[in-house]
mmCIF file of C-alpha atoms in Angstrom:
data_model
loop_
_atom_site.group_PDB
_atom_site.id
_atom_site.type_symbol
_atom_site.label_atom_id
_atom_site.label_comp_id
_atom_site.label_asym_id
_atom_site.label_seq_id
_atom_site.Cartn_x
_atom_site.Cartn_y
_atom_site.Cartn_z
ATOM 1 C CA UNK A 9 237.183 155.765 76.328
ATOM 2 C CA UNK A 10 240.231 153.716 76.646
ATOM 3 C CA UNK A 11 240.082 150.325 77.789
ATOM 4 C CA UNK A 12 243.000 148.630 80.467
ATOM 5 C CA UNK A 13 243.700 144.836 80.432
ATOM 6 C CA UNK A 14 245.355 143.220 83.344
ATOM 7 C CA UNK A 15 246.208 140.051 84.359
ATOM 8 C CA UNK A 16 243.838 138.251 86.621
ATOM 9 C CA UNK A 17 246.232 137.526 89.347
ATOM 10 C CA UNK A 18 249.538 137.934 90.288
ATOM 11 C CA UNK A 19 252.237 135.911 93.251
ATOM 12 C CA UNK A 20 255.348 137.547 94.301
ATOM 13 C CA UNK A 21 257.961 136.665 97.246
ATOM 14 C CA UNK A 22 257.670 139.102 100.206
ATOM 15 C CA UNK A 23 261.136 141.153 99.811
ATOM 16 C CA UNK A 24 260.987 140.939 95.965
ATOM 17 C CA UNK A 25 260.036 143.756 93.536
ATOM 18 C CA UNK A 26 256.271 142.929 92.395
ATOM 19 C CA UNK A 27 256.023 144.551 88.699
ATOM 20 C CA UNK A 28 252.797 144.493 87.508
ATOM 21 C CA UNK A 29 251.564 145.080 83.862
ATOM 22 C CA UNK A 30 248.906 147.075 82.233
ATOM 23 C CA UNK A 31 247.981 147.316 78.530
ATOM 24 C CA UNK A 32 246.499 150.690 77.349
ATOM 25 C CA UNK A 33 246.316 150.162 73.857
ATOM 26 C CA UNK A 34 243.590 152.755 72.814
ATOM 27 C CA UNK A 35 244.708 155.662 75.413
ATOM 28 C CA UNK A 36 244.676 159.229 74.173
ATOM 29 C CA UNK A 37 246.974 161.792 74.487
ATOM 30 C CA UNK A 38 245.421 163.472 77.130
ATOM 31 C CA UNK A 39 244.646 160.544 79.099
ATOM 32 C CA UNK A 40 246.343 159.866 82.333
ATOM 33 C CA UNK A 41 247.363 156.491 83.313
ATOM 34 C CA UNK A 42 246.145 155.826 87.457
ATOM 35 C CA UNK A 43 246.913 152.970 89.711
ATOM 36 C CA UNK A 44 244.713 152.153 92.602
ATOM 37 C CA UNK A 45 244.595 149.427 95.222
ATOM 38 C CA UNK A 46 242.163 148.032 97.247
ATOM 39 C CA UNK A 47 242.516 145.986 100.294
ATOM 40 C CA UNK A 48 240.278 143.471 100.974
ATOM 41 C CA UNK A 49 237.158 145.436 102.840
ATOM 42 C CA UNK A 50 238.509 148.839 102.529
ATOM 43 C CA UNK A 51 238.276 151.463 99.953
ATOM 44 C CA UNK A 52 240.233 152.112 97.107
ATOM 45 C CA UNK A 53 243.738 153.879 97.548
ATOM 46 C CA UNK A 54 245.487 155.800 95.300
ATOM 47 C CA UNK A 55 248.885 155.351 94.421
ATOM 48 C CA UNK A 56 250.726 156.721 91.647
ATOM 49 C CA UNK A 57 249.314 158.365 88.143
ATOM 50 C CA UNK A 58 251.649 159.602 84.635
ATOM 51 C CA UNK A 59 250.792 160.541 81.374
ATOM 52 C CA UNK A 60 254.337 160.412 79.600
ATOM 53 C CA UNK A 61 257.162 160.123 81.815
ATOM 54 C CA UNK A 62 258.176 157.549 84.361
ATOM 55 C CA UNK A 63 257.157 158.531 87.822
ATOM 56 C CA UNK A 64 257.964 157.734 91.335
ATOM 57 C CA UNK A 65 256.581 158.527 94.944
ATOM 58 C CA UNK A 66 256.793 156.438 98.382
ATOM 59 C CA UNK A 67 254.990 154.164 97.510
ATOM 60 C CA UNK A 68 255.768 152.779 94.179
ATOM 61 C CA UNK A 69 257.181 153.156 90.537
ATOM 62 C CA UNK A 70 255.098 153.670 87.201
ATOM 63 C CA UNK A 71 257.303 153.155 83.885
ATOM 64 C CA UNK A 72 255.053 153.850 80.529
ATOM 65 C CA UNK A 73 255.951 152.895 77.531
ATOM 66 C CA UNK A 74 257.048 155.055 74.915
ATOM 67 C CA UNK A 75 254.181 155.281 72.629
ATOM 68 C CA UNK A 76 252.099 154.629 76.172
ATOM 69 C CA UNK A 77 250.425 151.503 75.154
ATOM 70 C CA UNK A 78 251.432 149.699 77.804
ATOM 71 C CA UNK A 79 252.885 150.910 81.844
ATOM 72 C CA UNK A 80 254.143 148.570 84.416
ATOM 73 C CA UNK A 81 253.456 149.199 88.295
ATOM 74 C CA UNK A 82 256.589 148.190 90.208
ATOM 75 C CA UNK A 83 256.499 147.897 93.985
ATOM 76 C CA UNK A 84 260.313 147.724 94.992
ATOM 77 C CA UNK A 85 260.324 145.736 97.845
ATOM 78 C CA UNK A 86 257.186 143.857 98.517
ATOM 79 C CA UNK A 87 255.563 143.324 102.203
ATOM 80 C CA UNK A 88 252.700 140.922 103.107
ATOM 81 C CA UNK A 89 250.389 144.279 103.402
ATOM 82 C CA UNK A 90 250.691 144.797 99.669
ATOM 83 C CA UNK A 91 248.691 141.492 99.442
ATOM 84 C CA UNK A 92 245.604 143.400 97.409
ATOM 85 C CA UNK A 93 244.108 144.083 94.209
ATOM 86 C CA UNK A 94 245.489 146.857 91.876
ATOM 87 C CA UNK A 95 243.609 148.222 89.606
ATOM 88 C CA UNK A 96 244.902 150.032 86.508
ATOM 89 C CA UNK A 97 242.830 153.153 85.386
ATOM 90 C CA UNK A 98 242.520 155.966 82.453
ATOM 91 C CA UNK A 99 241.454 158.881 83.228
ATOM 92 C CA UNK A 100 239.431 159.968 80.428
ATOM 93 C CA UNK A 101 238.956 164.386 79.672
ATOM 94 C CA UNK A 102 236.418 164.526 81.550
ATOM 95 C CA UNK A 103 238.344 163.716 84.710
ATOM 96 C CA UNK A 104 236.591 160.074 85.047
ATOM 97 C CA UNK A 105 238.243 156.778 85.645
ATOM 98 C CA UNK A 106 237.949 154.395 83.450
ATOM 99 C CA UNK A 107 238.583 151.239 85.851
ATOM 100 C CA UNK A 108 240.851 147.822 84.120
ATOM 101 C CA UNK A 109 239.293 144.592 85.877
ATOM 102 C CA UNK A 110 242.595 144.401 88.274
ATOM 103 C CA UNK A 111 245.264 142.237 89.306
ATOM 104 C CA UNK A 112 244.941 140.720 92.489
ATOM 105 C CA UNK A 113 248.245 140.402 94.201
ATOM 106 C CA UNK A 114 249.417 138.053 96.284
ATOM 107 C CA UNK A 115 252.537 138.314 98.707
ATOM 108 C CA UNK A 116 253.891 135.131 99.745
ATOM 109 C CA UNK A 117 256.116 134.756 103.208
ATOM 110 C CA UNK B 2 242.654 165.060 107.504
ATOM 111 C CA UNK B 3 242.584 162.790 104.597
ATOM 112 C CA UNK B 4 239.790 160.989 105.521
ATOM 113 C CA UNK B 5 236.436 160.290 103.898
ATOM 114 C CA UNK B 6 234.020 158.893 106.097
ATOM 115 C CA UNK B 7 230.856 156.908 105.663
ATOM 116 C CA UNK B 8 228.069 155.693 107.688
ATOM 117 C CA UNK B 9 226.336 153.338 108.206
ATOM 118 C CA UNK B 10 229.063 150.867 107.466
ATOM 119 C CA UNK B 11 226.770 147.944 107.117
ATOM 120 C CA UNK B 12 222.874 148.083 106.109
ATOM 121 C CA UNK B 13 220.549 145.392 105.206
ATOM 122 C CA UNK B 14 217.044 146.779 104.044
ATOM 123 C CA UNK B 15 213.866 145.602 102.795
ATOM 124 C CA UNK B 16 212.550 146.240 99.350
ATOM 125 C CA UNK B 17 209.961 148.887 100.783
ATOM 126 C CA UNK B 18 212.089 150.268 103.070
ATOM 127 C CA UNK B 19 213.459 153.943 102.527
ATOM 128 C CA UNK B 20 217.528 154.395 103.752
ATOM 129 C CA UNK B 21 220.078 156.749 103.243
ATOM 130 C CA UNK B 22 223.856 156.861 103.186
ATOM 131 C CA UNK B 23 226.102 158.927 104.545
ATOM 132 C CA UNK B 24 229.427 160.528 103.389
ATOM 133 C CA UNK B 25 231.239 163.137 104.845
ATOM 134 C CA UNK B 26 235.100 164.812 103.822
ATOM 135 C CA UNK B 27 236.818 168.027 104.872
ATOM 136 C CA UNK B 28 239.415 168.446 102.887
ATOM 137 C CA UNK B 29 237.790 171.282 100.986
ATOM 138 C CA UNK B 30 237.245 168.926 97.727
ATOM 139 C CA UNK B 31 234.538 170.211 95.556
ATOM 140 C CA UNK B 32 233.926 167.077 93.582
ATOM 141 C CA UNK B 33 232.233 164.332 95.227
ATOM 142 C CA UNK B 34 231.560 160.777 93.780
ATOM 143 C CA UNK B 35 229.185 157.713 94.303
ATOM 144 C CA UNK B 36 230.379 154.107 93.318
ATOM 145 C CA UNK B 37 228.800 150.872 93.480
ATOM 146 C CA UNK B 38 231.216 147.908 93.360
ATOM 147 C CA UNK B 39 229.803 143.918 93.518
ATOM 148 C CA UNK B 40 232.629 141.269 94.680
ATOM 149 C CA UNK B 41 235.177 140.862 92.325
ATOM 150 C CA UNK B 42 234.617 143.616 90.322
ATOM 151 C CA UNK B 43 235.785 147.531 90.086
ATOM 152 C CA UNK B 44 233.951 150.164 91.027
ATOM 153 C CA UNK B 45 231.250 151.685 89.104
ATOM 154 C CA UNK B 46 230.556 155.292 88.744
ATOM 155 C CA UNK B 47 226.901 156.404 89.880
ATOM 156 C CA UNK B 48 226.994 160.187 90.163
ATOM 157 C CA UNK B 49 229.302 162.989 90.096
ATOM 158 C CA UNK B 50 228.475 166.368 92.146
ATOM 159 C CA UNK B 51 231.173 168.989 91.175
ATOM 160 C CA UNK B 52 230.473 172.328 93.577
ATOM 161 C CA UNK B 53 227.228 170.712 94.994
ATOM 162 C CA UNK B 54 225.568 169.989 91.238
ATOM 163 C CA UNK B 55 224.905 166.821 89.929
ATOM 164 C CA UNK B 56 227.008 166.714 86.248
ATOM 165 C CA UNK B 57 227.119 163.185 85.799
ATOM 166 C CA UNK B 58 224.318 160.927 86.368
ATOM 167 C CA UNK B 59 225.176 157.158 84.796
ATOM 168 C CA UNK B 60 222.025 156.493 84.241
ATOM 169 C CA UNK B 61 221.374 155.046 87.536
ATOM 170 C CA UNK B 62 218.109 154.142 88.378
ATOM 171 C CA UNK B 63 215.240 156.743 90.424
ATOM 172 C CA UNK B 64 215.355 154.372 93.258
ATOM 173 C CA UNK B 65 218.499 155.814 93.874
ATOM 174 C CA UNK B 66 218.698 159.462 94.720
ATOM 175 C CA UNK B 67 221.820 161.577 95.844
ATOM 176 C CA UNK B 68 221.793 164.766 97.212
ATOM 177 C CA UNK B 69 225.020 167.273 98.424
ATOM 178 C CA UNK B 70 223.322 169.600 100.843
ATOM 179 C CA UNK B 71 226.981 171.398 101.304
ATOM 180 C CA UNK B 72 230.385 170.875 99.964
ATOM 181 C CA UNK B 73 231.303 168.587 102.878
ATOM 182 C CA UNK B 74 228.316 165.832 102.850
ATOM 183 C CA UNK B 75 226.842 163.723 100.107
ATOM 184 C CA UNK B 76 224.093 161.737 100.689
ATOM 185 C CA UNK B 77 222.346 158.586 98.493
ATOM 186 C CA UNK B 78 218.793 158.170 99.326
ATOM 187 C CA UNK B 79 217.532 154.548 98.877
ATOM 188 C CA UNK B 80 214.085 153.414 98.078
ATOM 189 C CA UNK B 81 212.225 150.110 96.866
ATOM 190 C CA UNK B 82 215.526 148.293 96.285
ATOM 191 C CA UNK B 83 216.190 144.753 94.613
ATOM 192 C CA UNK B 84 217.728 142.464 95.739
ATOM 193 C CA UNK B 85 220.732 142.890 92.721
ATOM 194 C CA UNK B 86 221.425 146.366 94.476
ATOM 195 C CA UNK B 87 222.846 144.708 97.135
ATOM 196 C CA UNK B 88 226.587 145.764 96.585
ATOM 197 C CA UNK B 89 229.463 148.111 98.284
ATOM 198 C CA UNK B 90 228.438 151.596 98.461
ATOM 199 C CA UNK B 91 231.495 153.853 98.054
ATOM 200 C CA UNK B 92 232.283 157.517 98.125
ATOM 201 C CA UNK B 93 235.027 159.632 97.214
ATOM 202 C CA UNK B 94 236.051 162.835 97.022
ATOM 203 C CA UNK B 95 238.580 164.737 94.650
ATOM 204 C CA UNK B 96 239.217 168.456 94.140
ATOM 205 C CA UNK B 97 237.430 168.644 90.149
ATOM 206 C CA UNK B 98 239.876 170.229 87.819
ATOM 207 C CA UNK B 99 243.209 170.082 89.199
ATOM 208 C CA UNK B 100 246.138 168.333 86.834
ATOM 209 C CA UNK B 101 246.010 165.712 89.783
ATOM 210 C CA UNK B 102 242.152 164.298 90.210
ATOM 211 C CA UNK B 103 243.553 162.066 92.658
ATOM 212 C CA UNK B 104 240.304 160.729 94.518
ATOM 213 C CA UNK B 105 240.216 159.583 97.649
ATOM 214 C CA UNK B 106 237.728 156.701 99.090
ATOM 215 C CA UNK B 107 236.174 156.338 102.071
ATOM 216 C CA UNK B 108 235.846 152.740 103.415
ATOM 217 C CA UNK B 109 232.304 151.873 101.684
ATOM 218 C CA UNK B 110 228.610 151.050 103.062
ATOM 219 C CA UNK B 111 227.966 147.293 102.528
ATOM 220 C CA UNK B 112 224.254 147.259 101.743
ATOM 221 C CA UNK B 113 222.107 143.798 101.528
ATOM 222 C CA UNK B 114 218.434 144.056 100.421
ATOM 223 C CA UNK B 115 216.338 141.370 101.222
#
C-alpha cells in the first residue's frame, strides 16, 4: 500500500490561502488520493478526493501532480475554524484508507 | 441525515468489566467501519462489515468483538481490556463499492480502562 508523508505542522494567517502538501510517492494507478480533517474532539470529516485531475468542491481545492507523486490541499481563504489536523489518505483497491500521519493546521487571527 | 451517531460518548471500564459501543447511521450505507485512534495519531482500522459481514478483521484482538445486527447499527463488544486499549473509539459508515467511498465519522467513544 502506498505510503503519504506530511509535514508535522503547519501556520497560516486567517484570510490567507492555507496550501498544504502531501507526498505520494509509491501510489498506484488505481489509487485515489483523500483528504480528511479532524477537529479537535470530533470525528474525522471528509473533504475532497482525485485520482488524476485537479478537483474542487465548497470546501477546498486538490491539485495532483502530474505523475501523482505529490497533491497539494489548498483552502482559499482560511477562517479560525479550519484550525485542525488534515490528514492525507490513499485509498488502496480494496476501498481502505491508508491514513499519512497529518498536518496539524493552525489559523492565526 | 448525514449523521453517524455513537453512544456512550465517554466510558471508563475496568479490566473485568464487559461494555459495548454503540453506532448507529441511516443513510442506507452498507459498509460500516470500526477505528481506534490514540492522541496524536490517525485512525486505525479494526473491522470492516460490508452488507452486515465481517470482511476485514485487522487482526484485532478477541477481547474485542463487533457485531452488525442490521444494516443501520454496529456494535463493538468489550471484554477484559488493558489499560493500552484506552483510546478513541470511532465509527463510520460509507456506501462499499461506489467510485466515491467517501466515509463518514461519527464523533467517537472515548474509552479509559483502568
Amino acid at each position: 500500500d502506498a505510503k503519504t508523508t506530511q509535514p508535522t505542522s503547519m501556520d497560516c494567517a486567517e484570510g490567507r490561502a492555507a496550501n498544504l502538501p502531501c507526498n505520494h510517492s509509491t501510489i498506484s494507478g488505481n489509487e485515489y488520493v483523500y483528504w480528511y480533517r479532524q477537529i479537535h474532539s470530533q470525528g474525522p470529516q471528509y473533504i475532497i478526493h482525485g485520482l488524476k485531475n485537479n478537483e474542487t468542491n465548497e470546501m477546498a481545492s486538490l491539485i495532483i501532480t502530474e505523475d501523482r507523486k505529490s497533491s497539494t490541499l489548498i483552502l482559499p481563504h482560511a477562517t479560525l475554524r479550519d484550525t485542525a489536523v488534515y490528514y492525507c489518505i490513499v485509498r488502496n483497491s480494496n476501498y481502505q484508507l491508508i491514513w499519512g500521519a497529518g498536518t496539524k493546521l493552525i489559523i492565526k487571527p | 441525515d448525514t449523521e453517524v451517531t455513537q453512544t456512550p460518548k465517554h466510558l471508563v471500564m475496568g479490566m473485568t468489566n464487559k461494555k459495548s459501543l454503540k453506532c448507529e447511521q441511516h443513510m442506507g450505507h452498507r459498509a460500516m467501519y470500526w477505528y481506534k485512534q490514540k492522541a496524536k495519531k490517525p485512525p486505525e482500522l479494526m473491522f470492516v462489515y460490508s452488507y452486515e459481514k465481517l470482511s476485514i478483521n485487522e487482526s484485532v484482538p478477541s477481547r474485542f468483538s463487533p457485531e452488525c445486527p442490521n444494516s443501520s447499527l454496529l456494535n463493538l463488544h468489550l471484554h477484559a481490556l488493558q489499560p493500552e486499549d484506552s483510546a478513541l473509539y470511532l465509527c463510520a459508515s460509507s456506501q462499499p463499492t461506489s467510485g466515491n467511498n467517501e466515509q463518514y465519522f461519527g464523533p467517537g467513544t472515548r474509552l479509559t480502562v483502568t
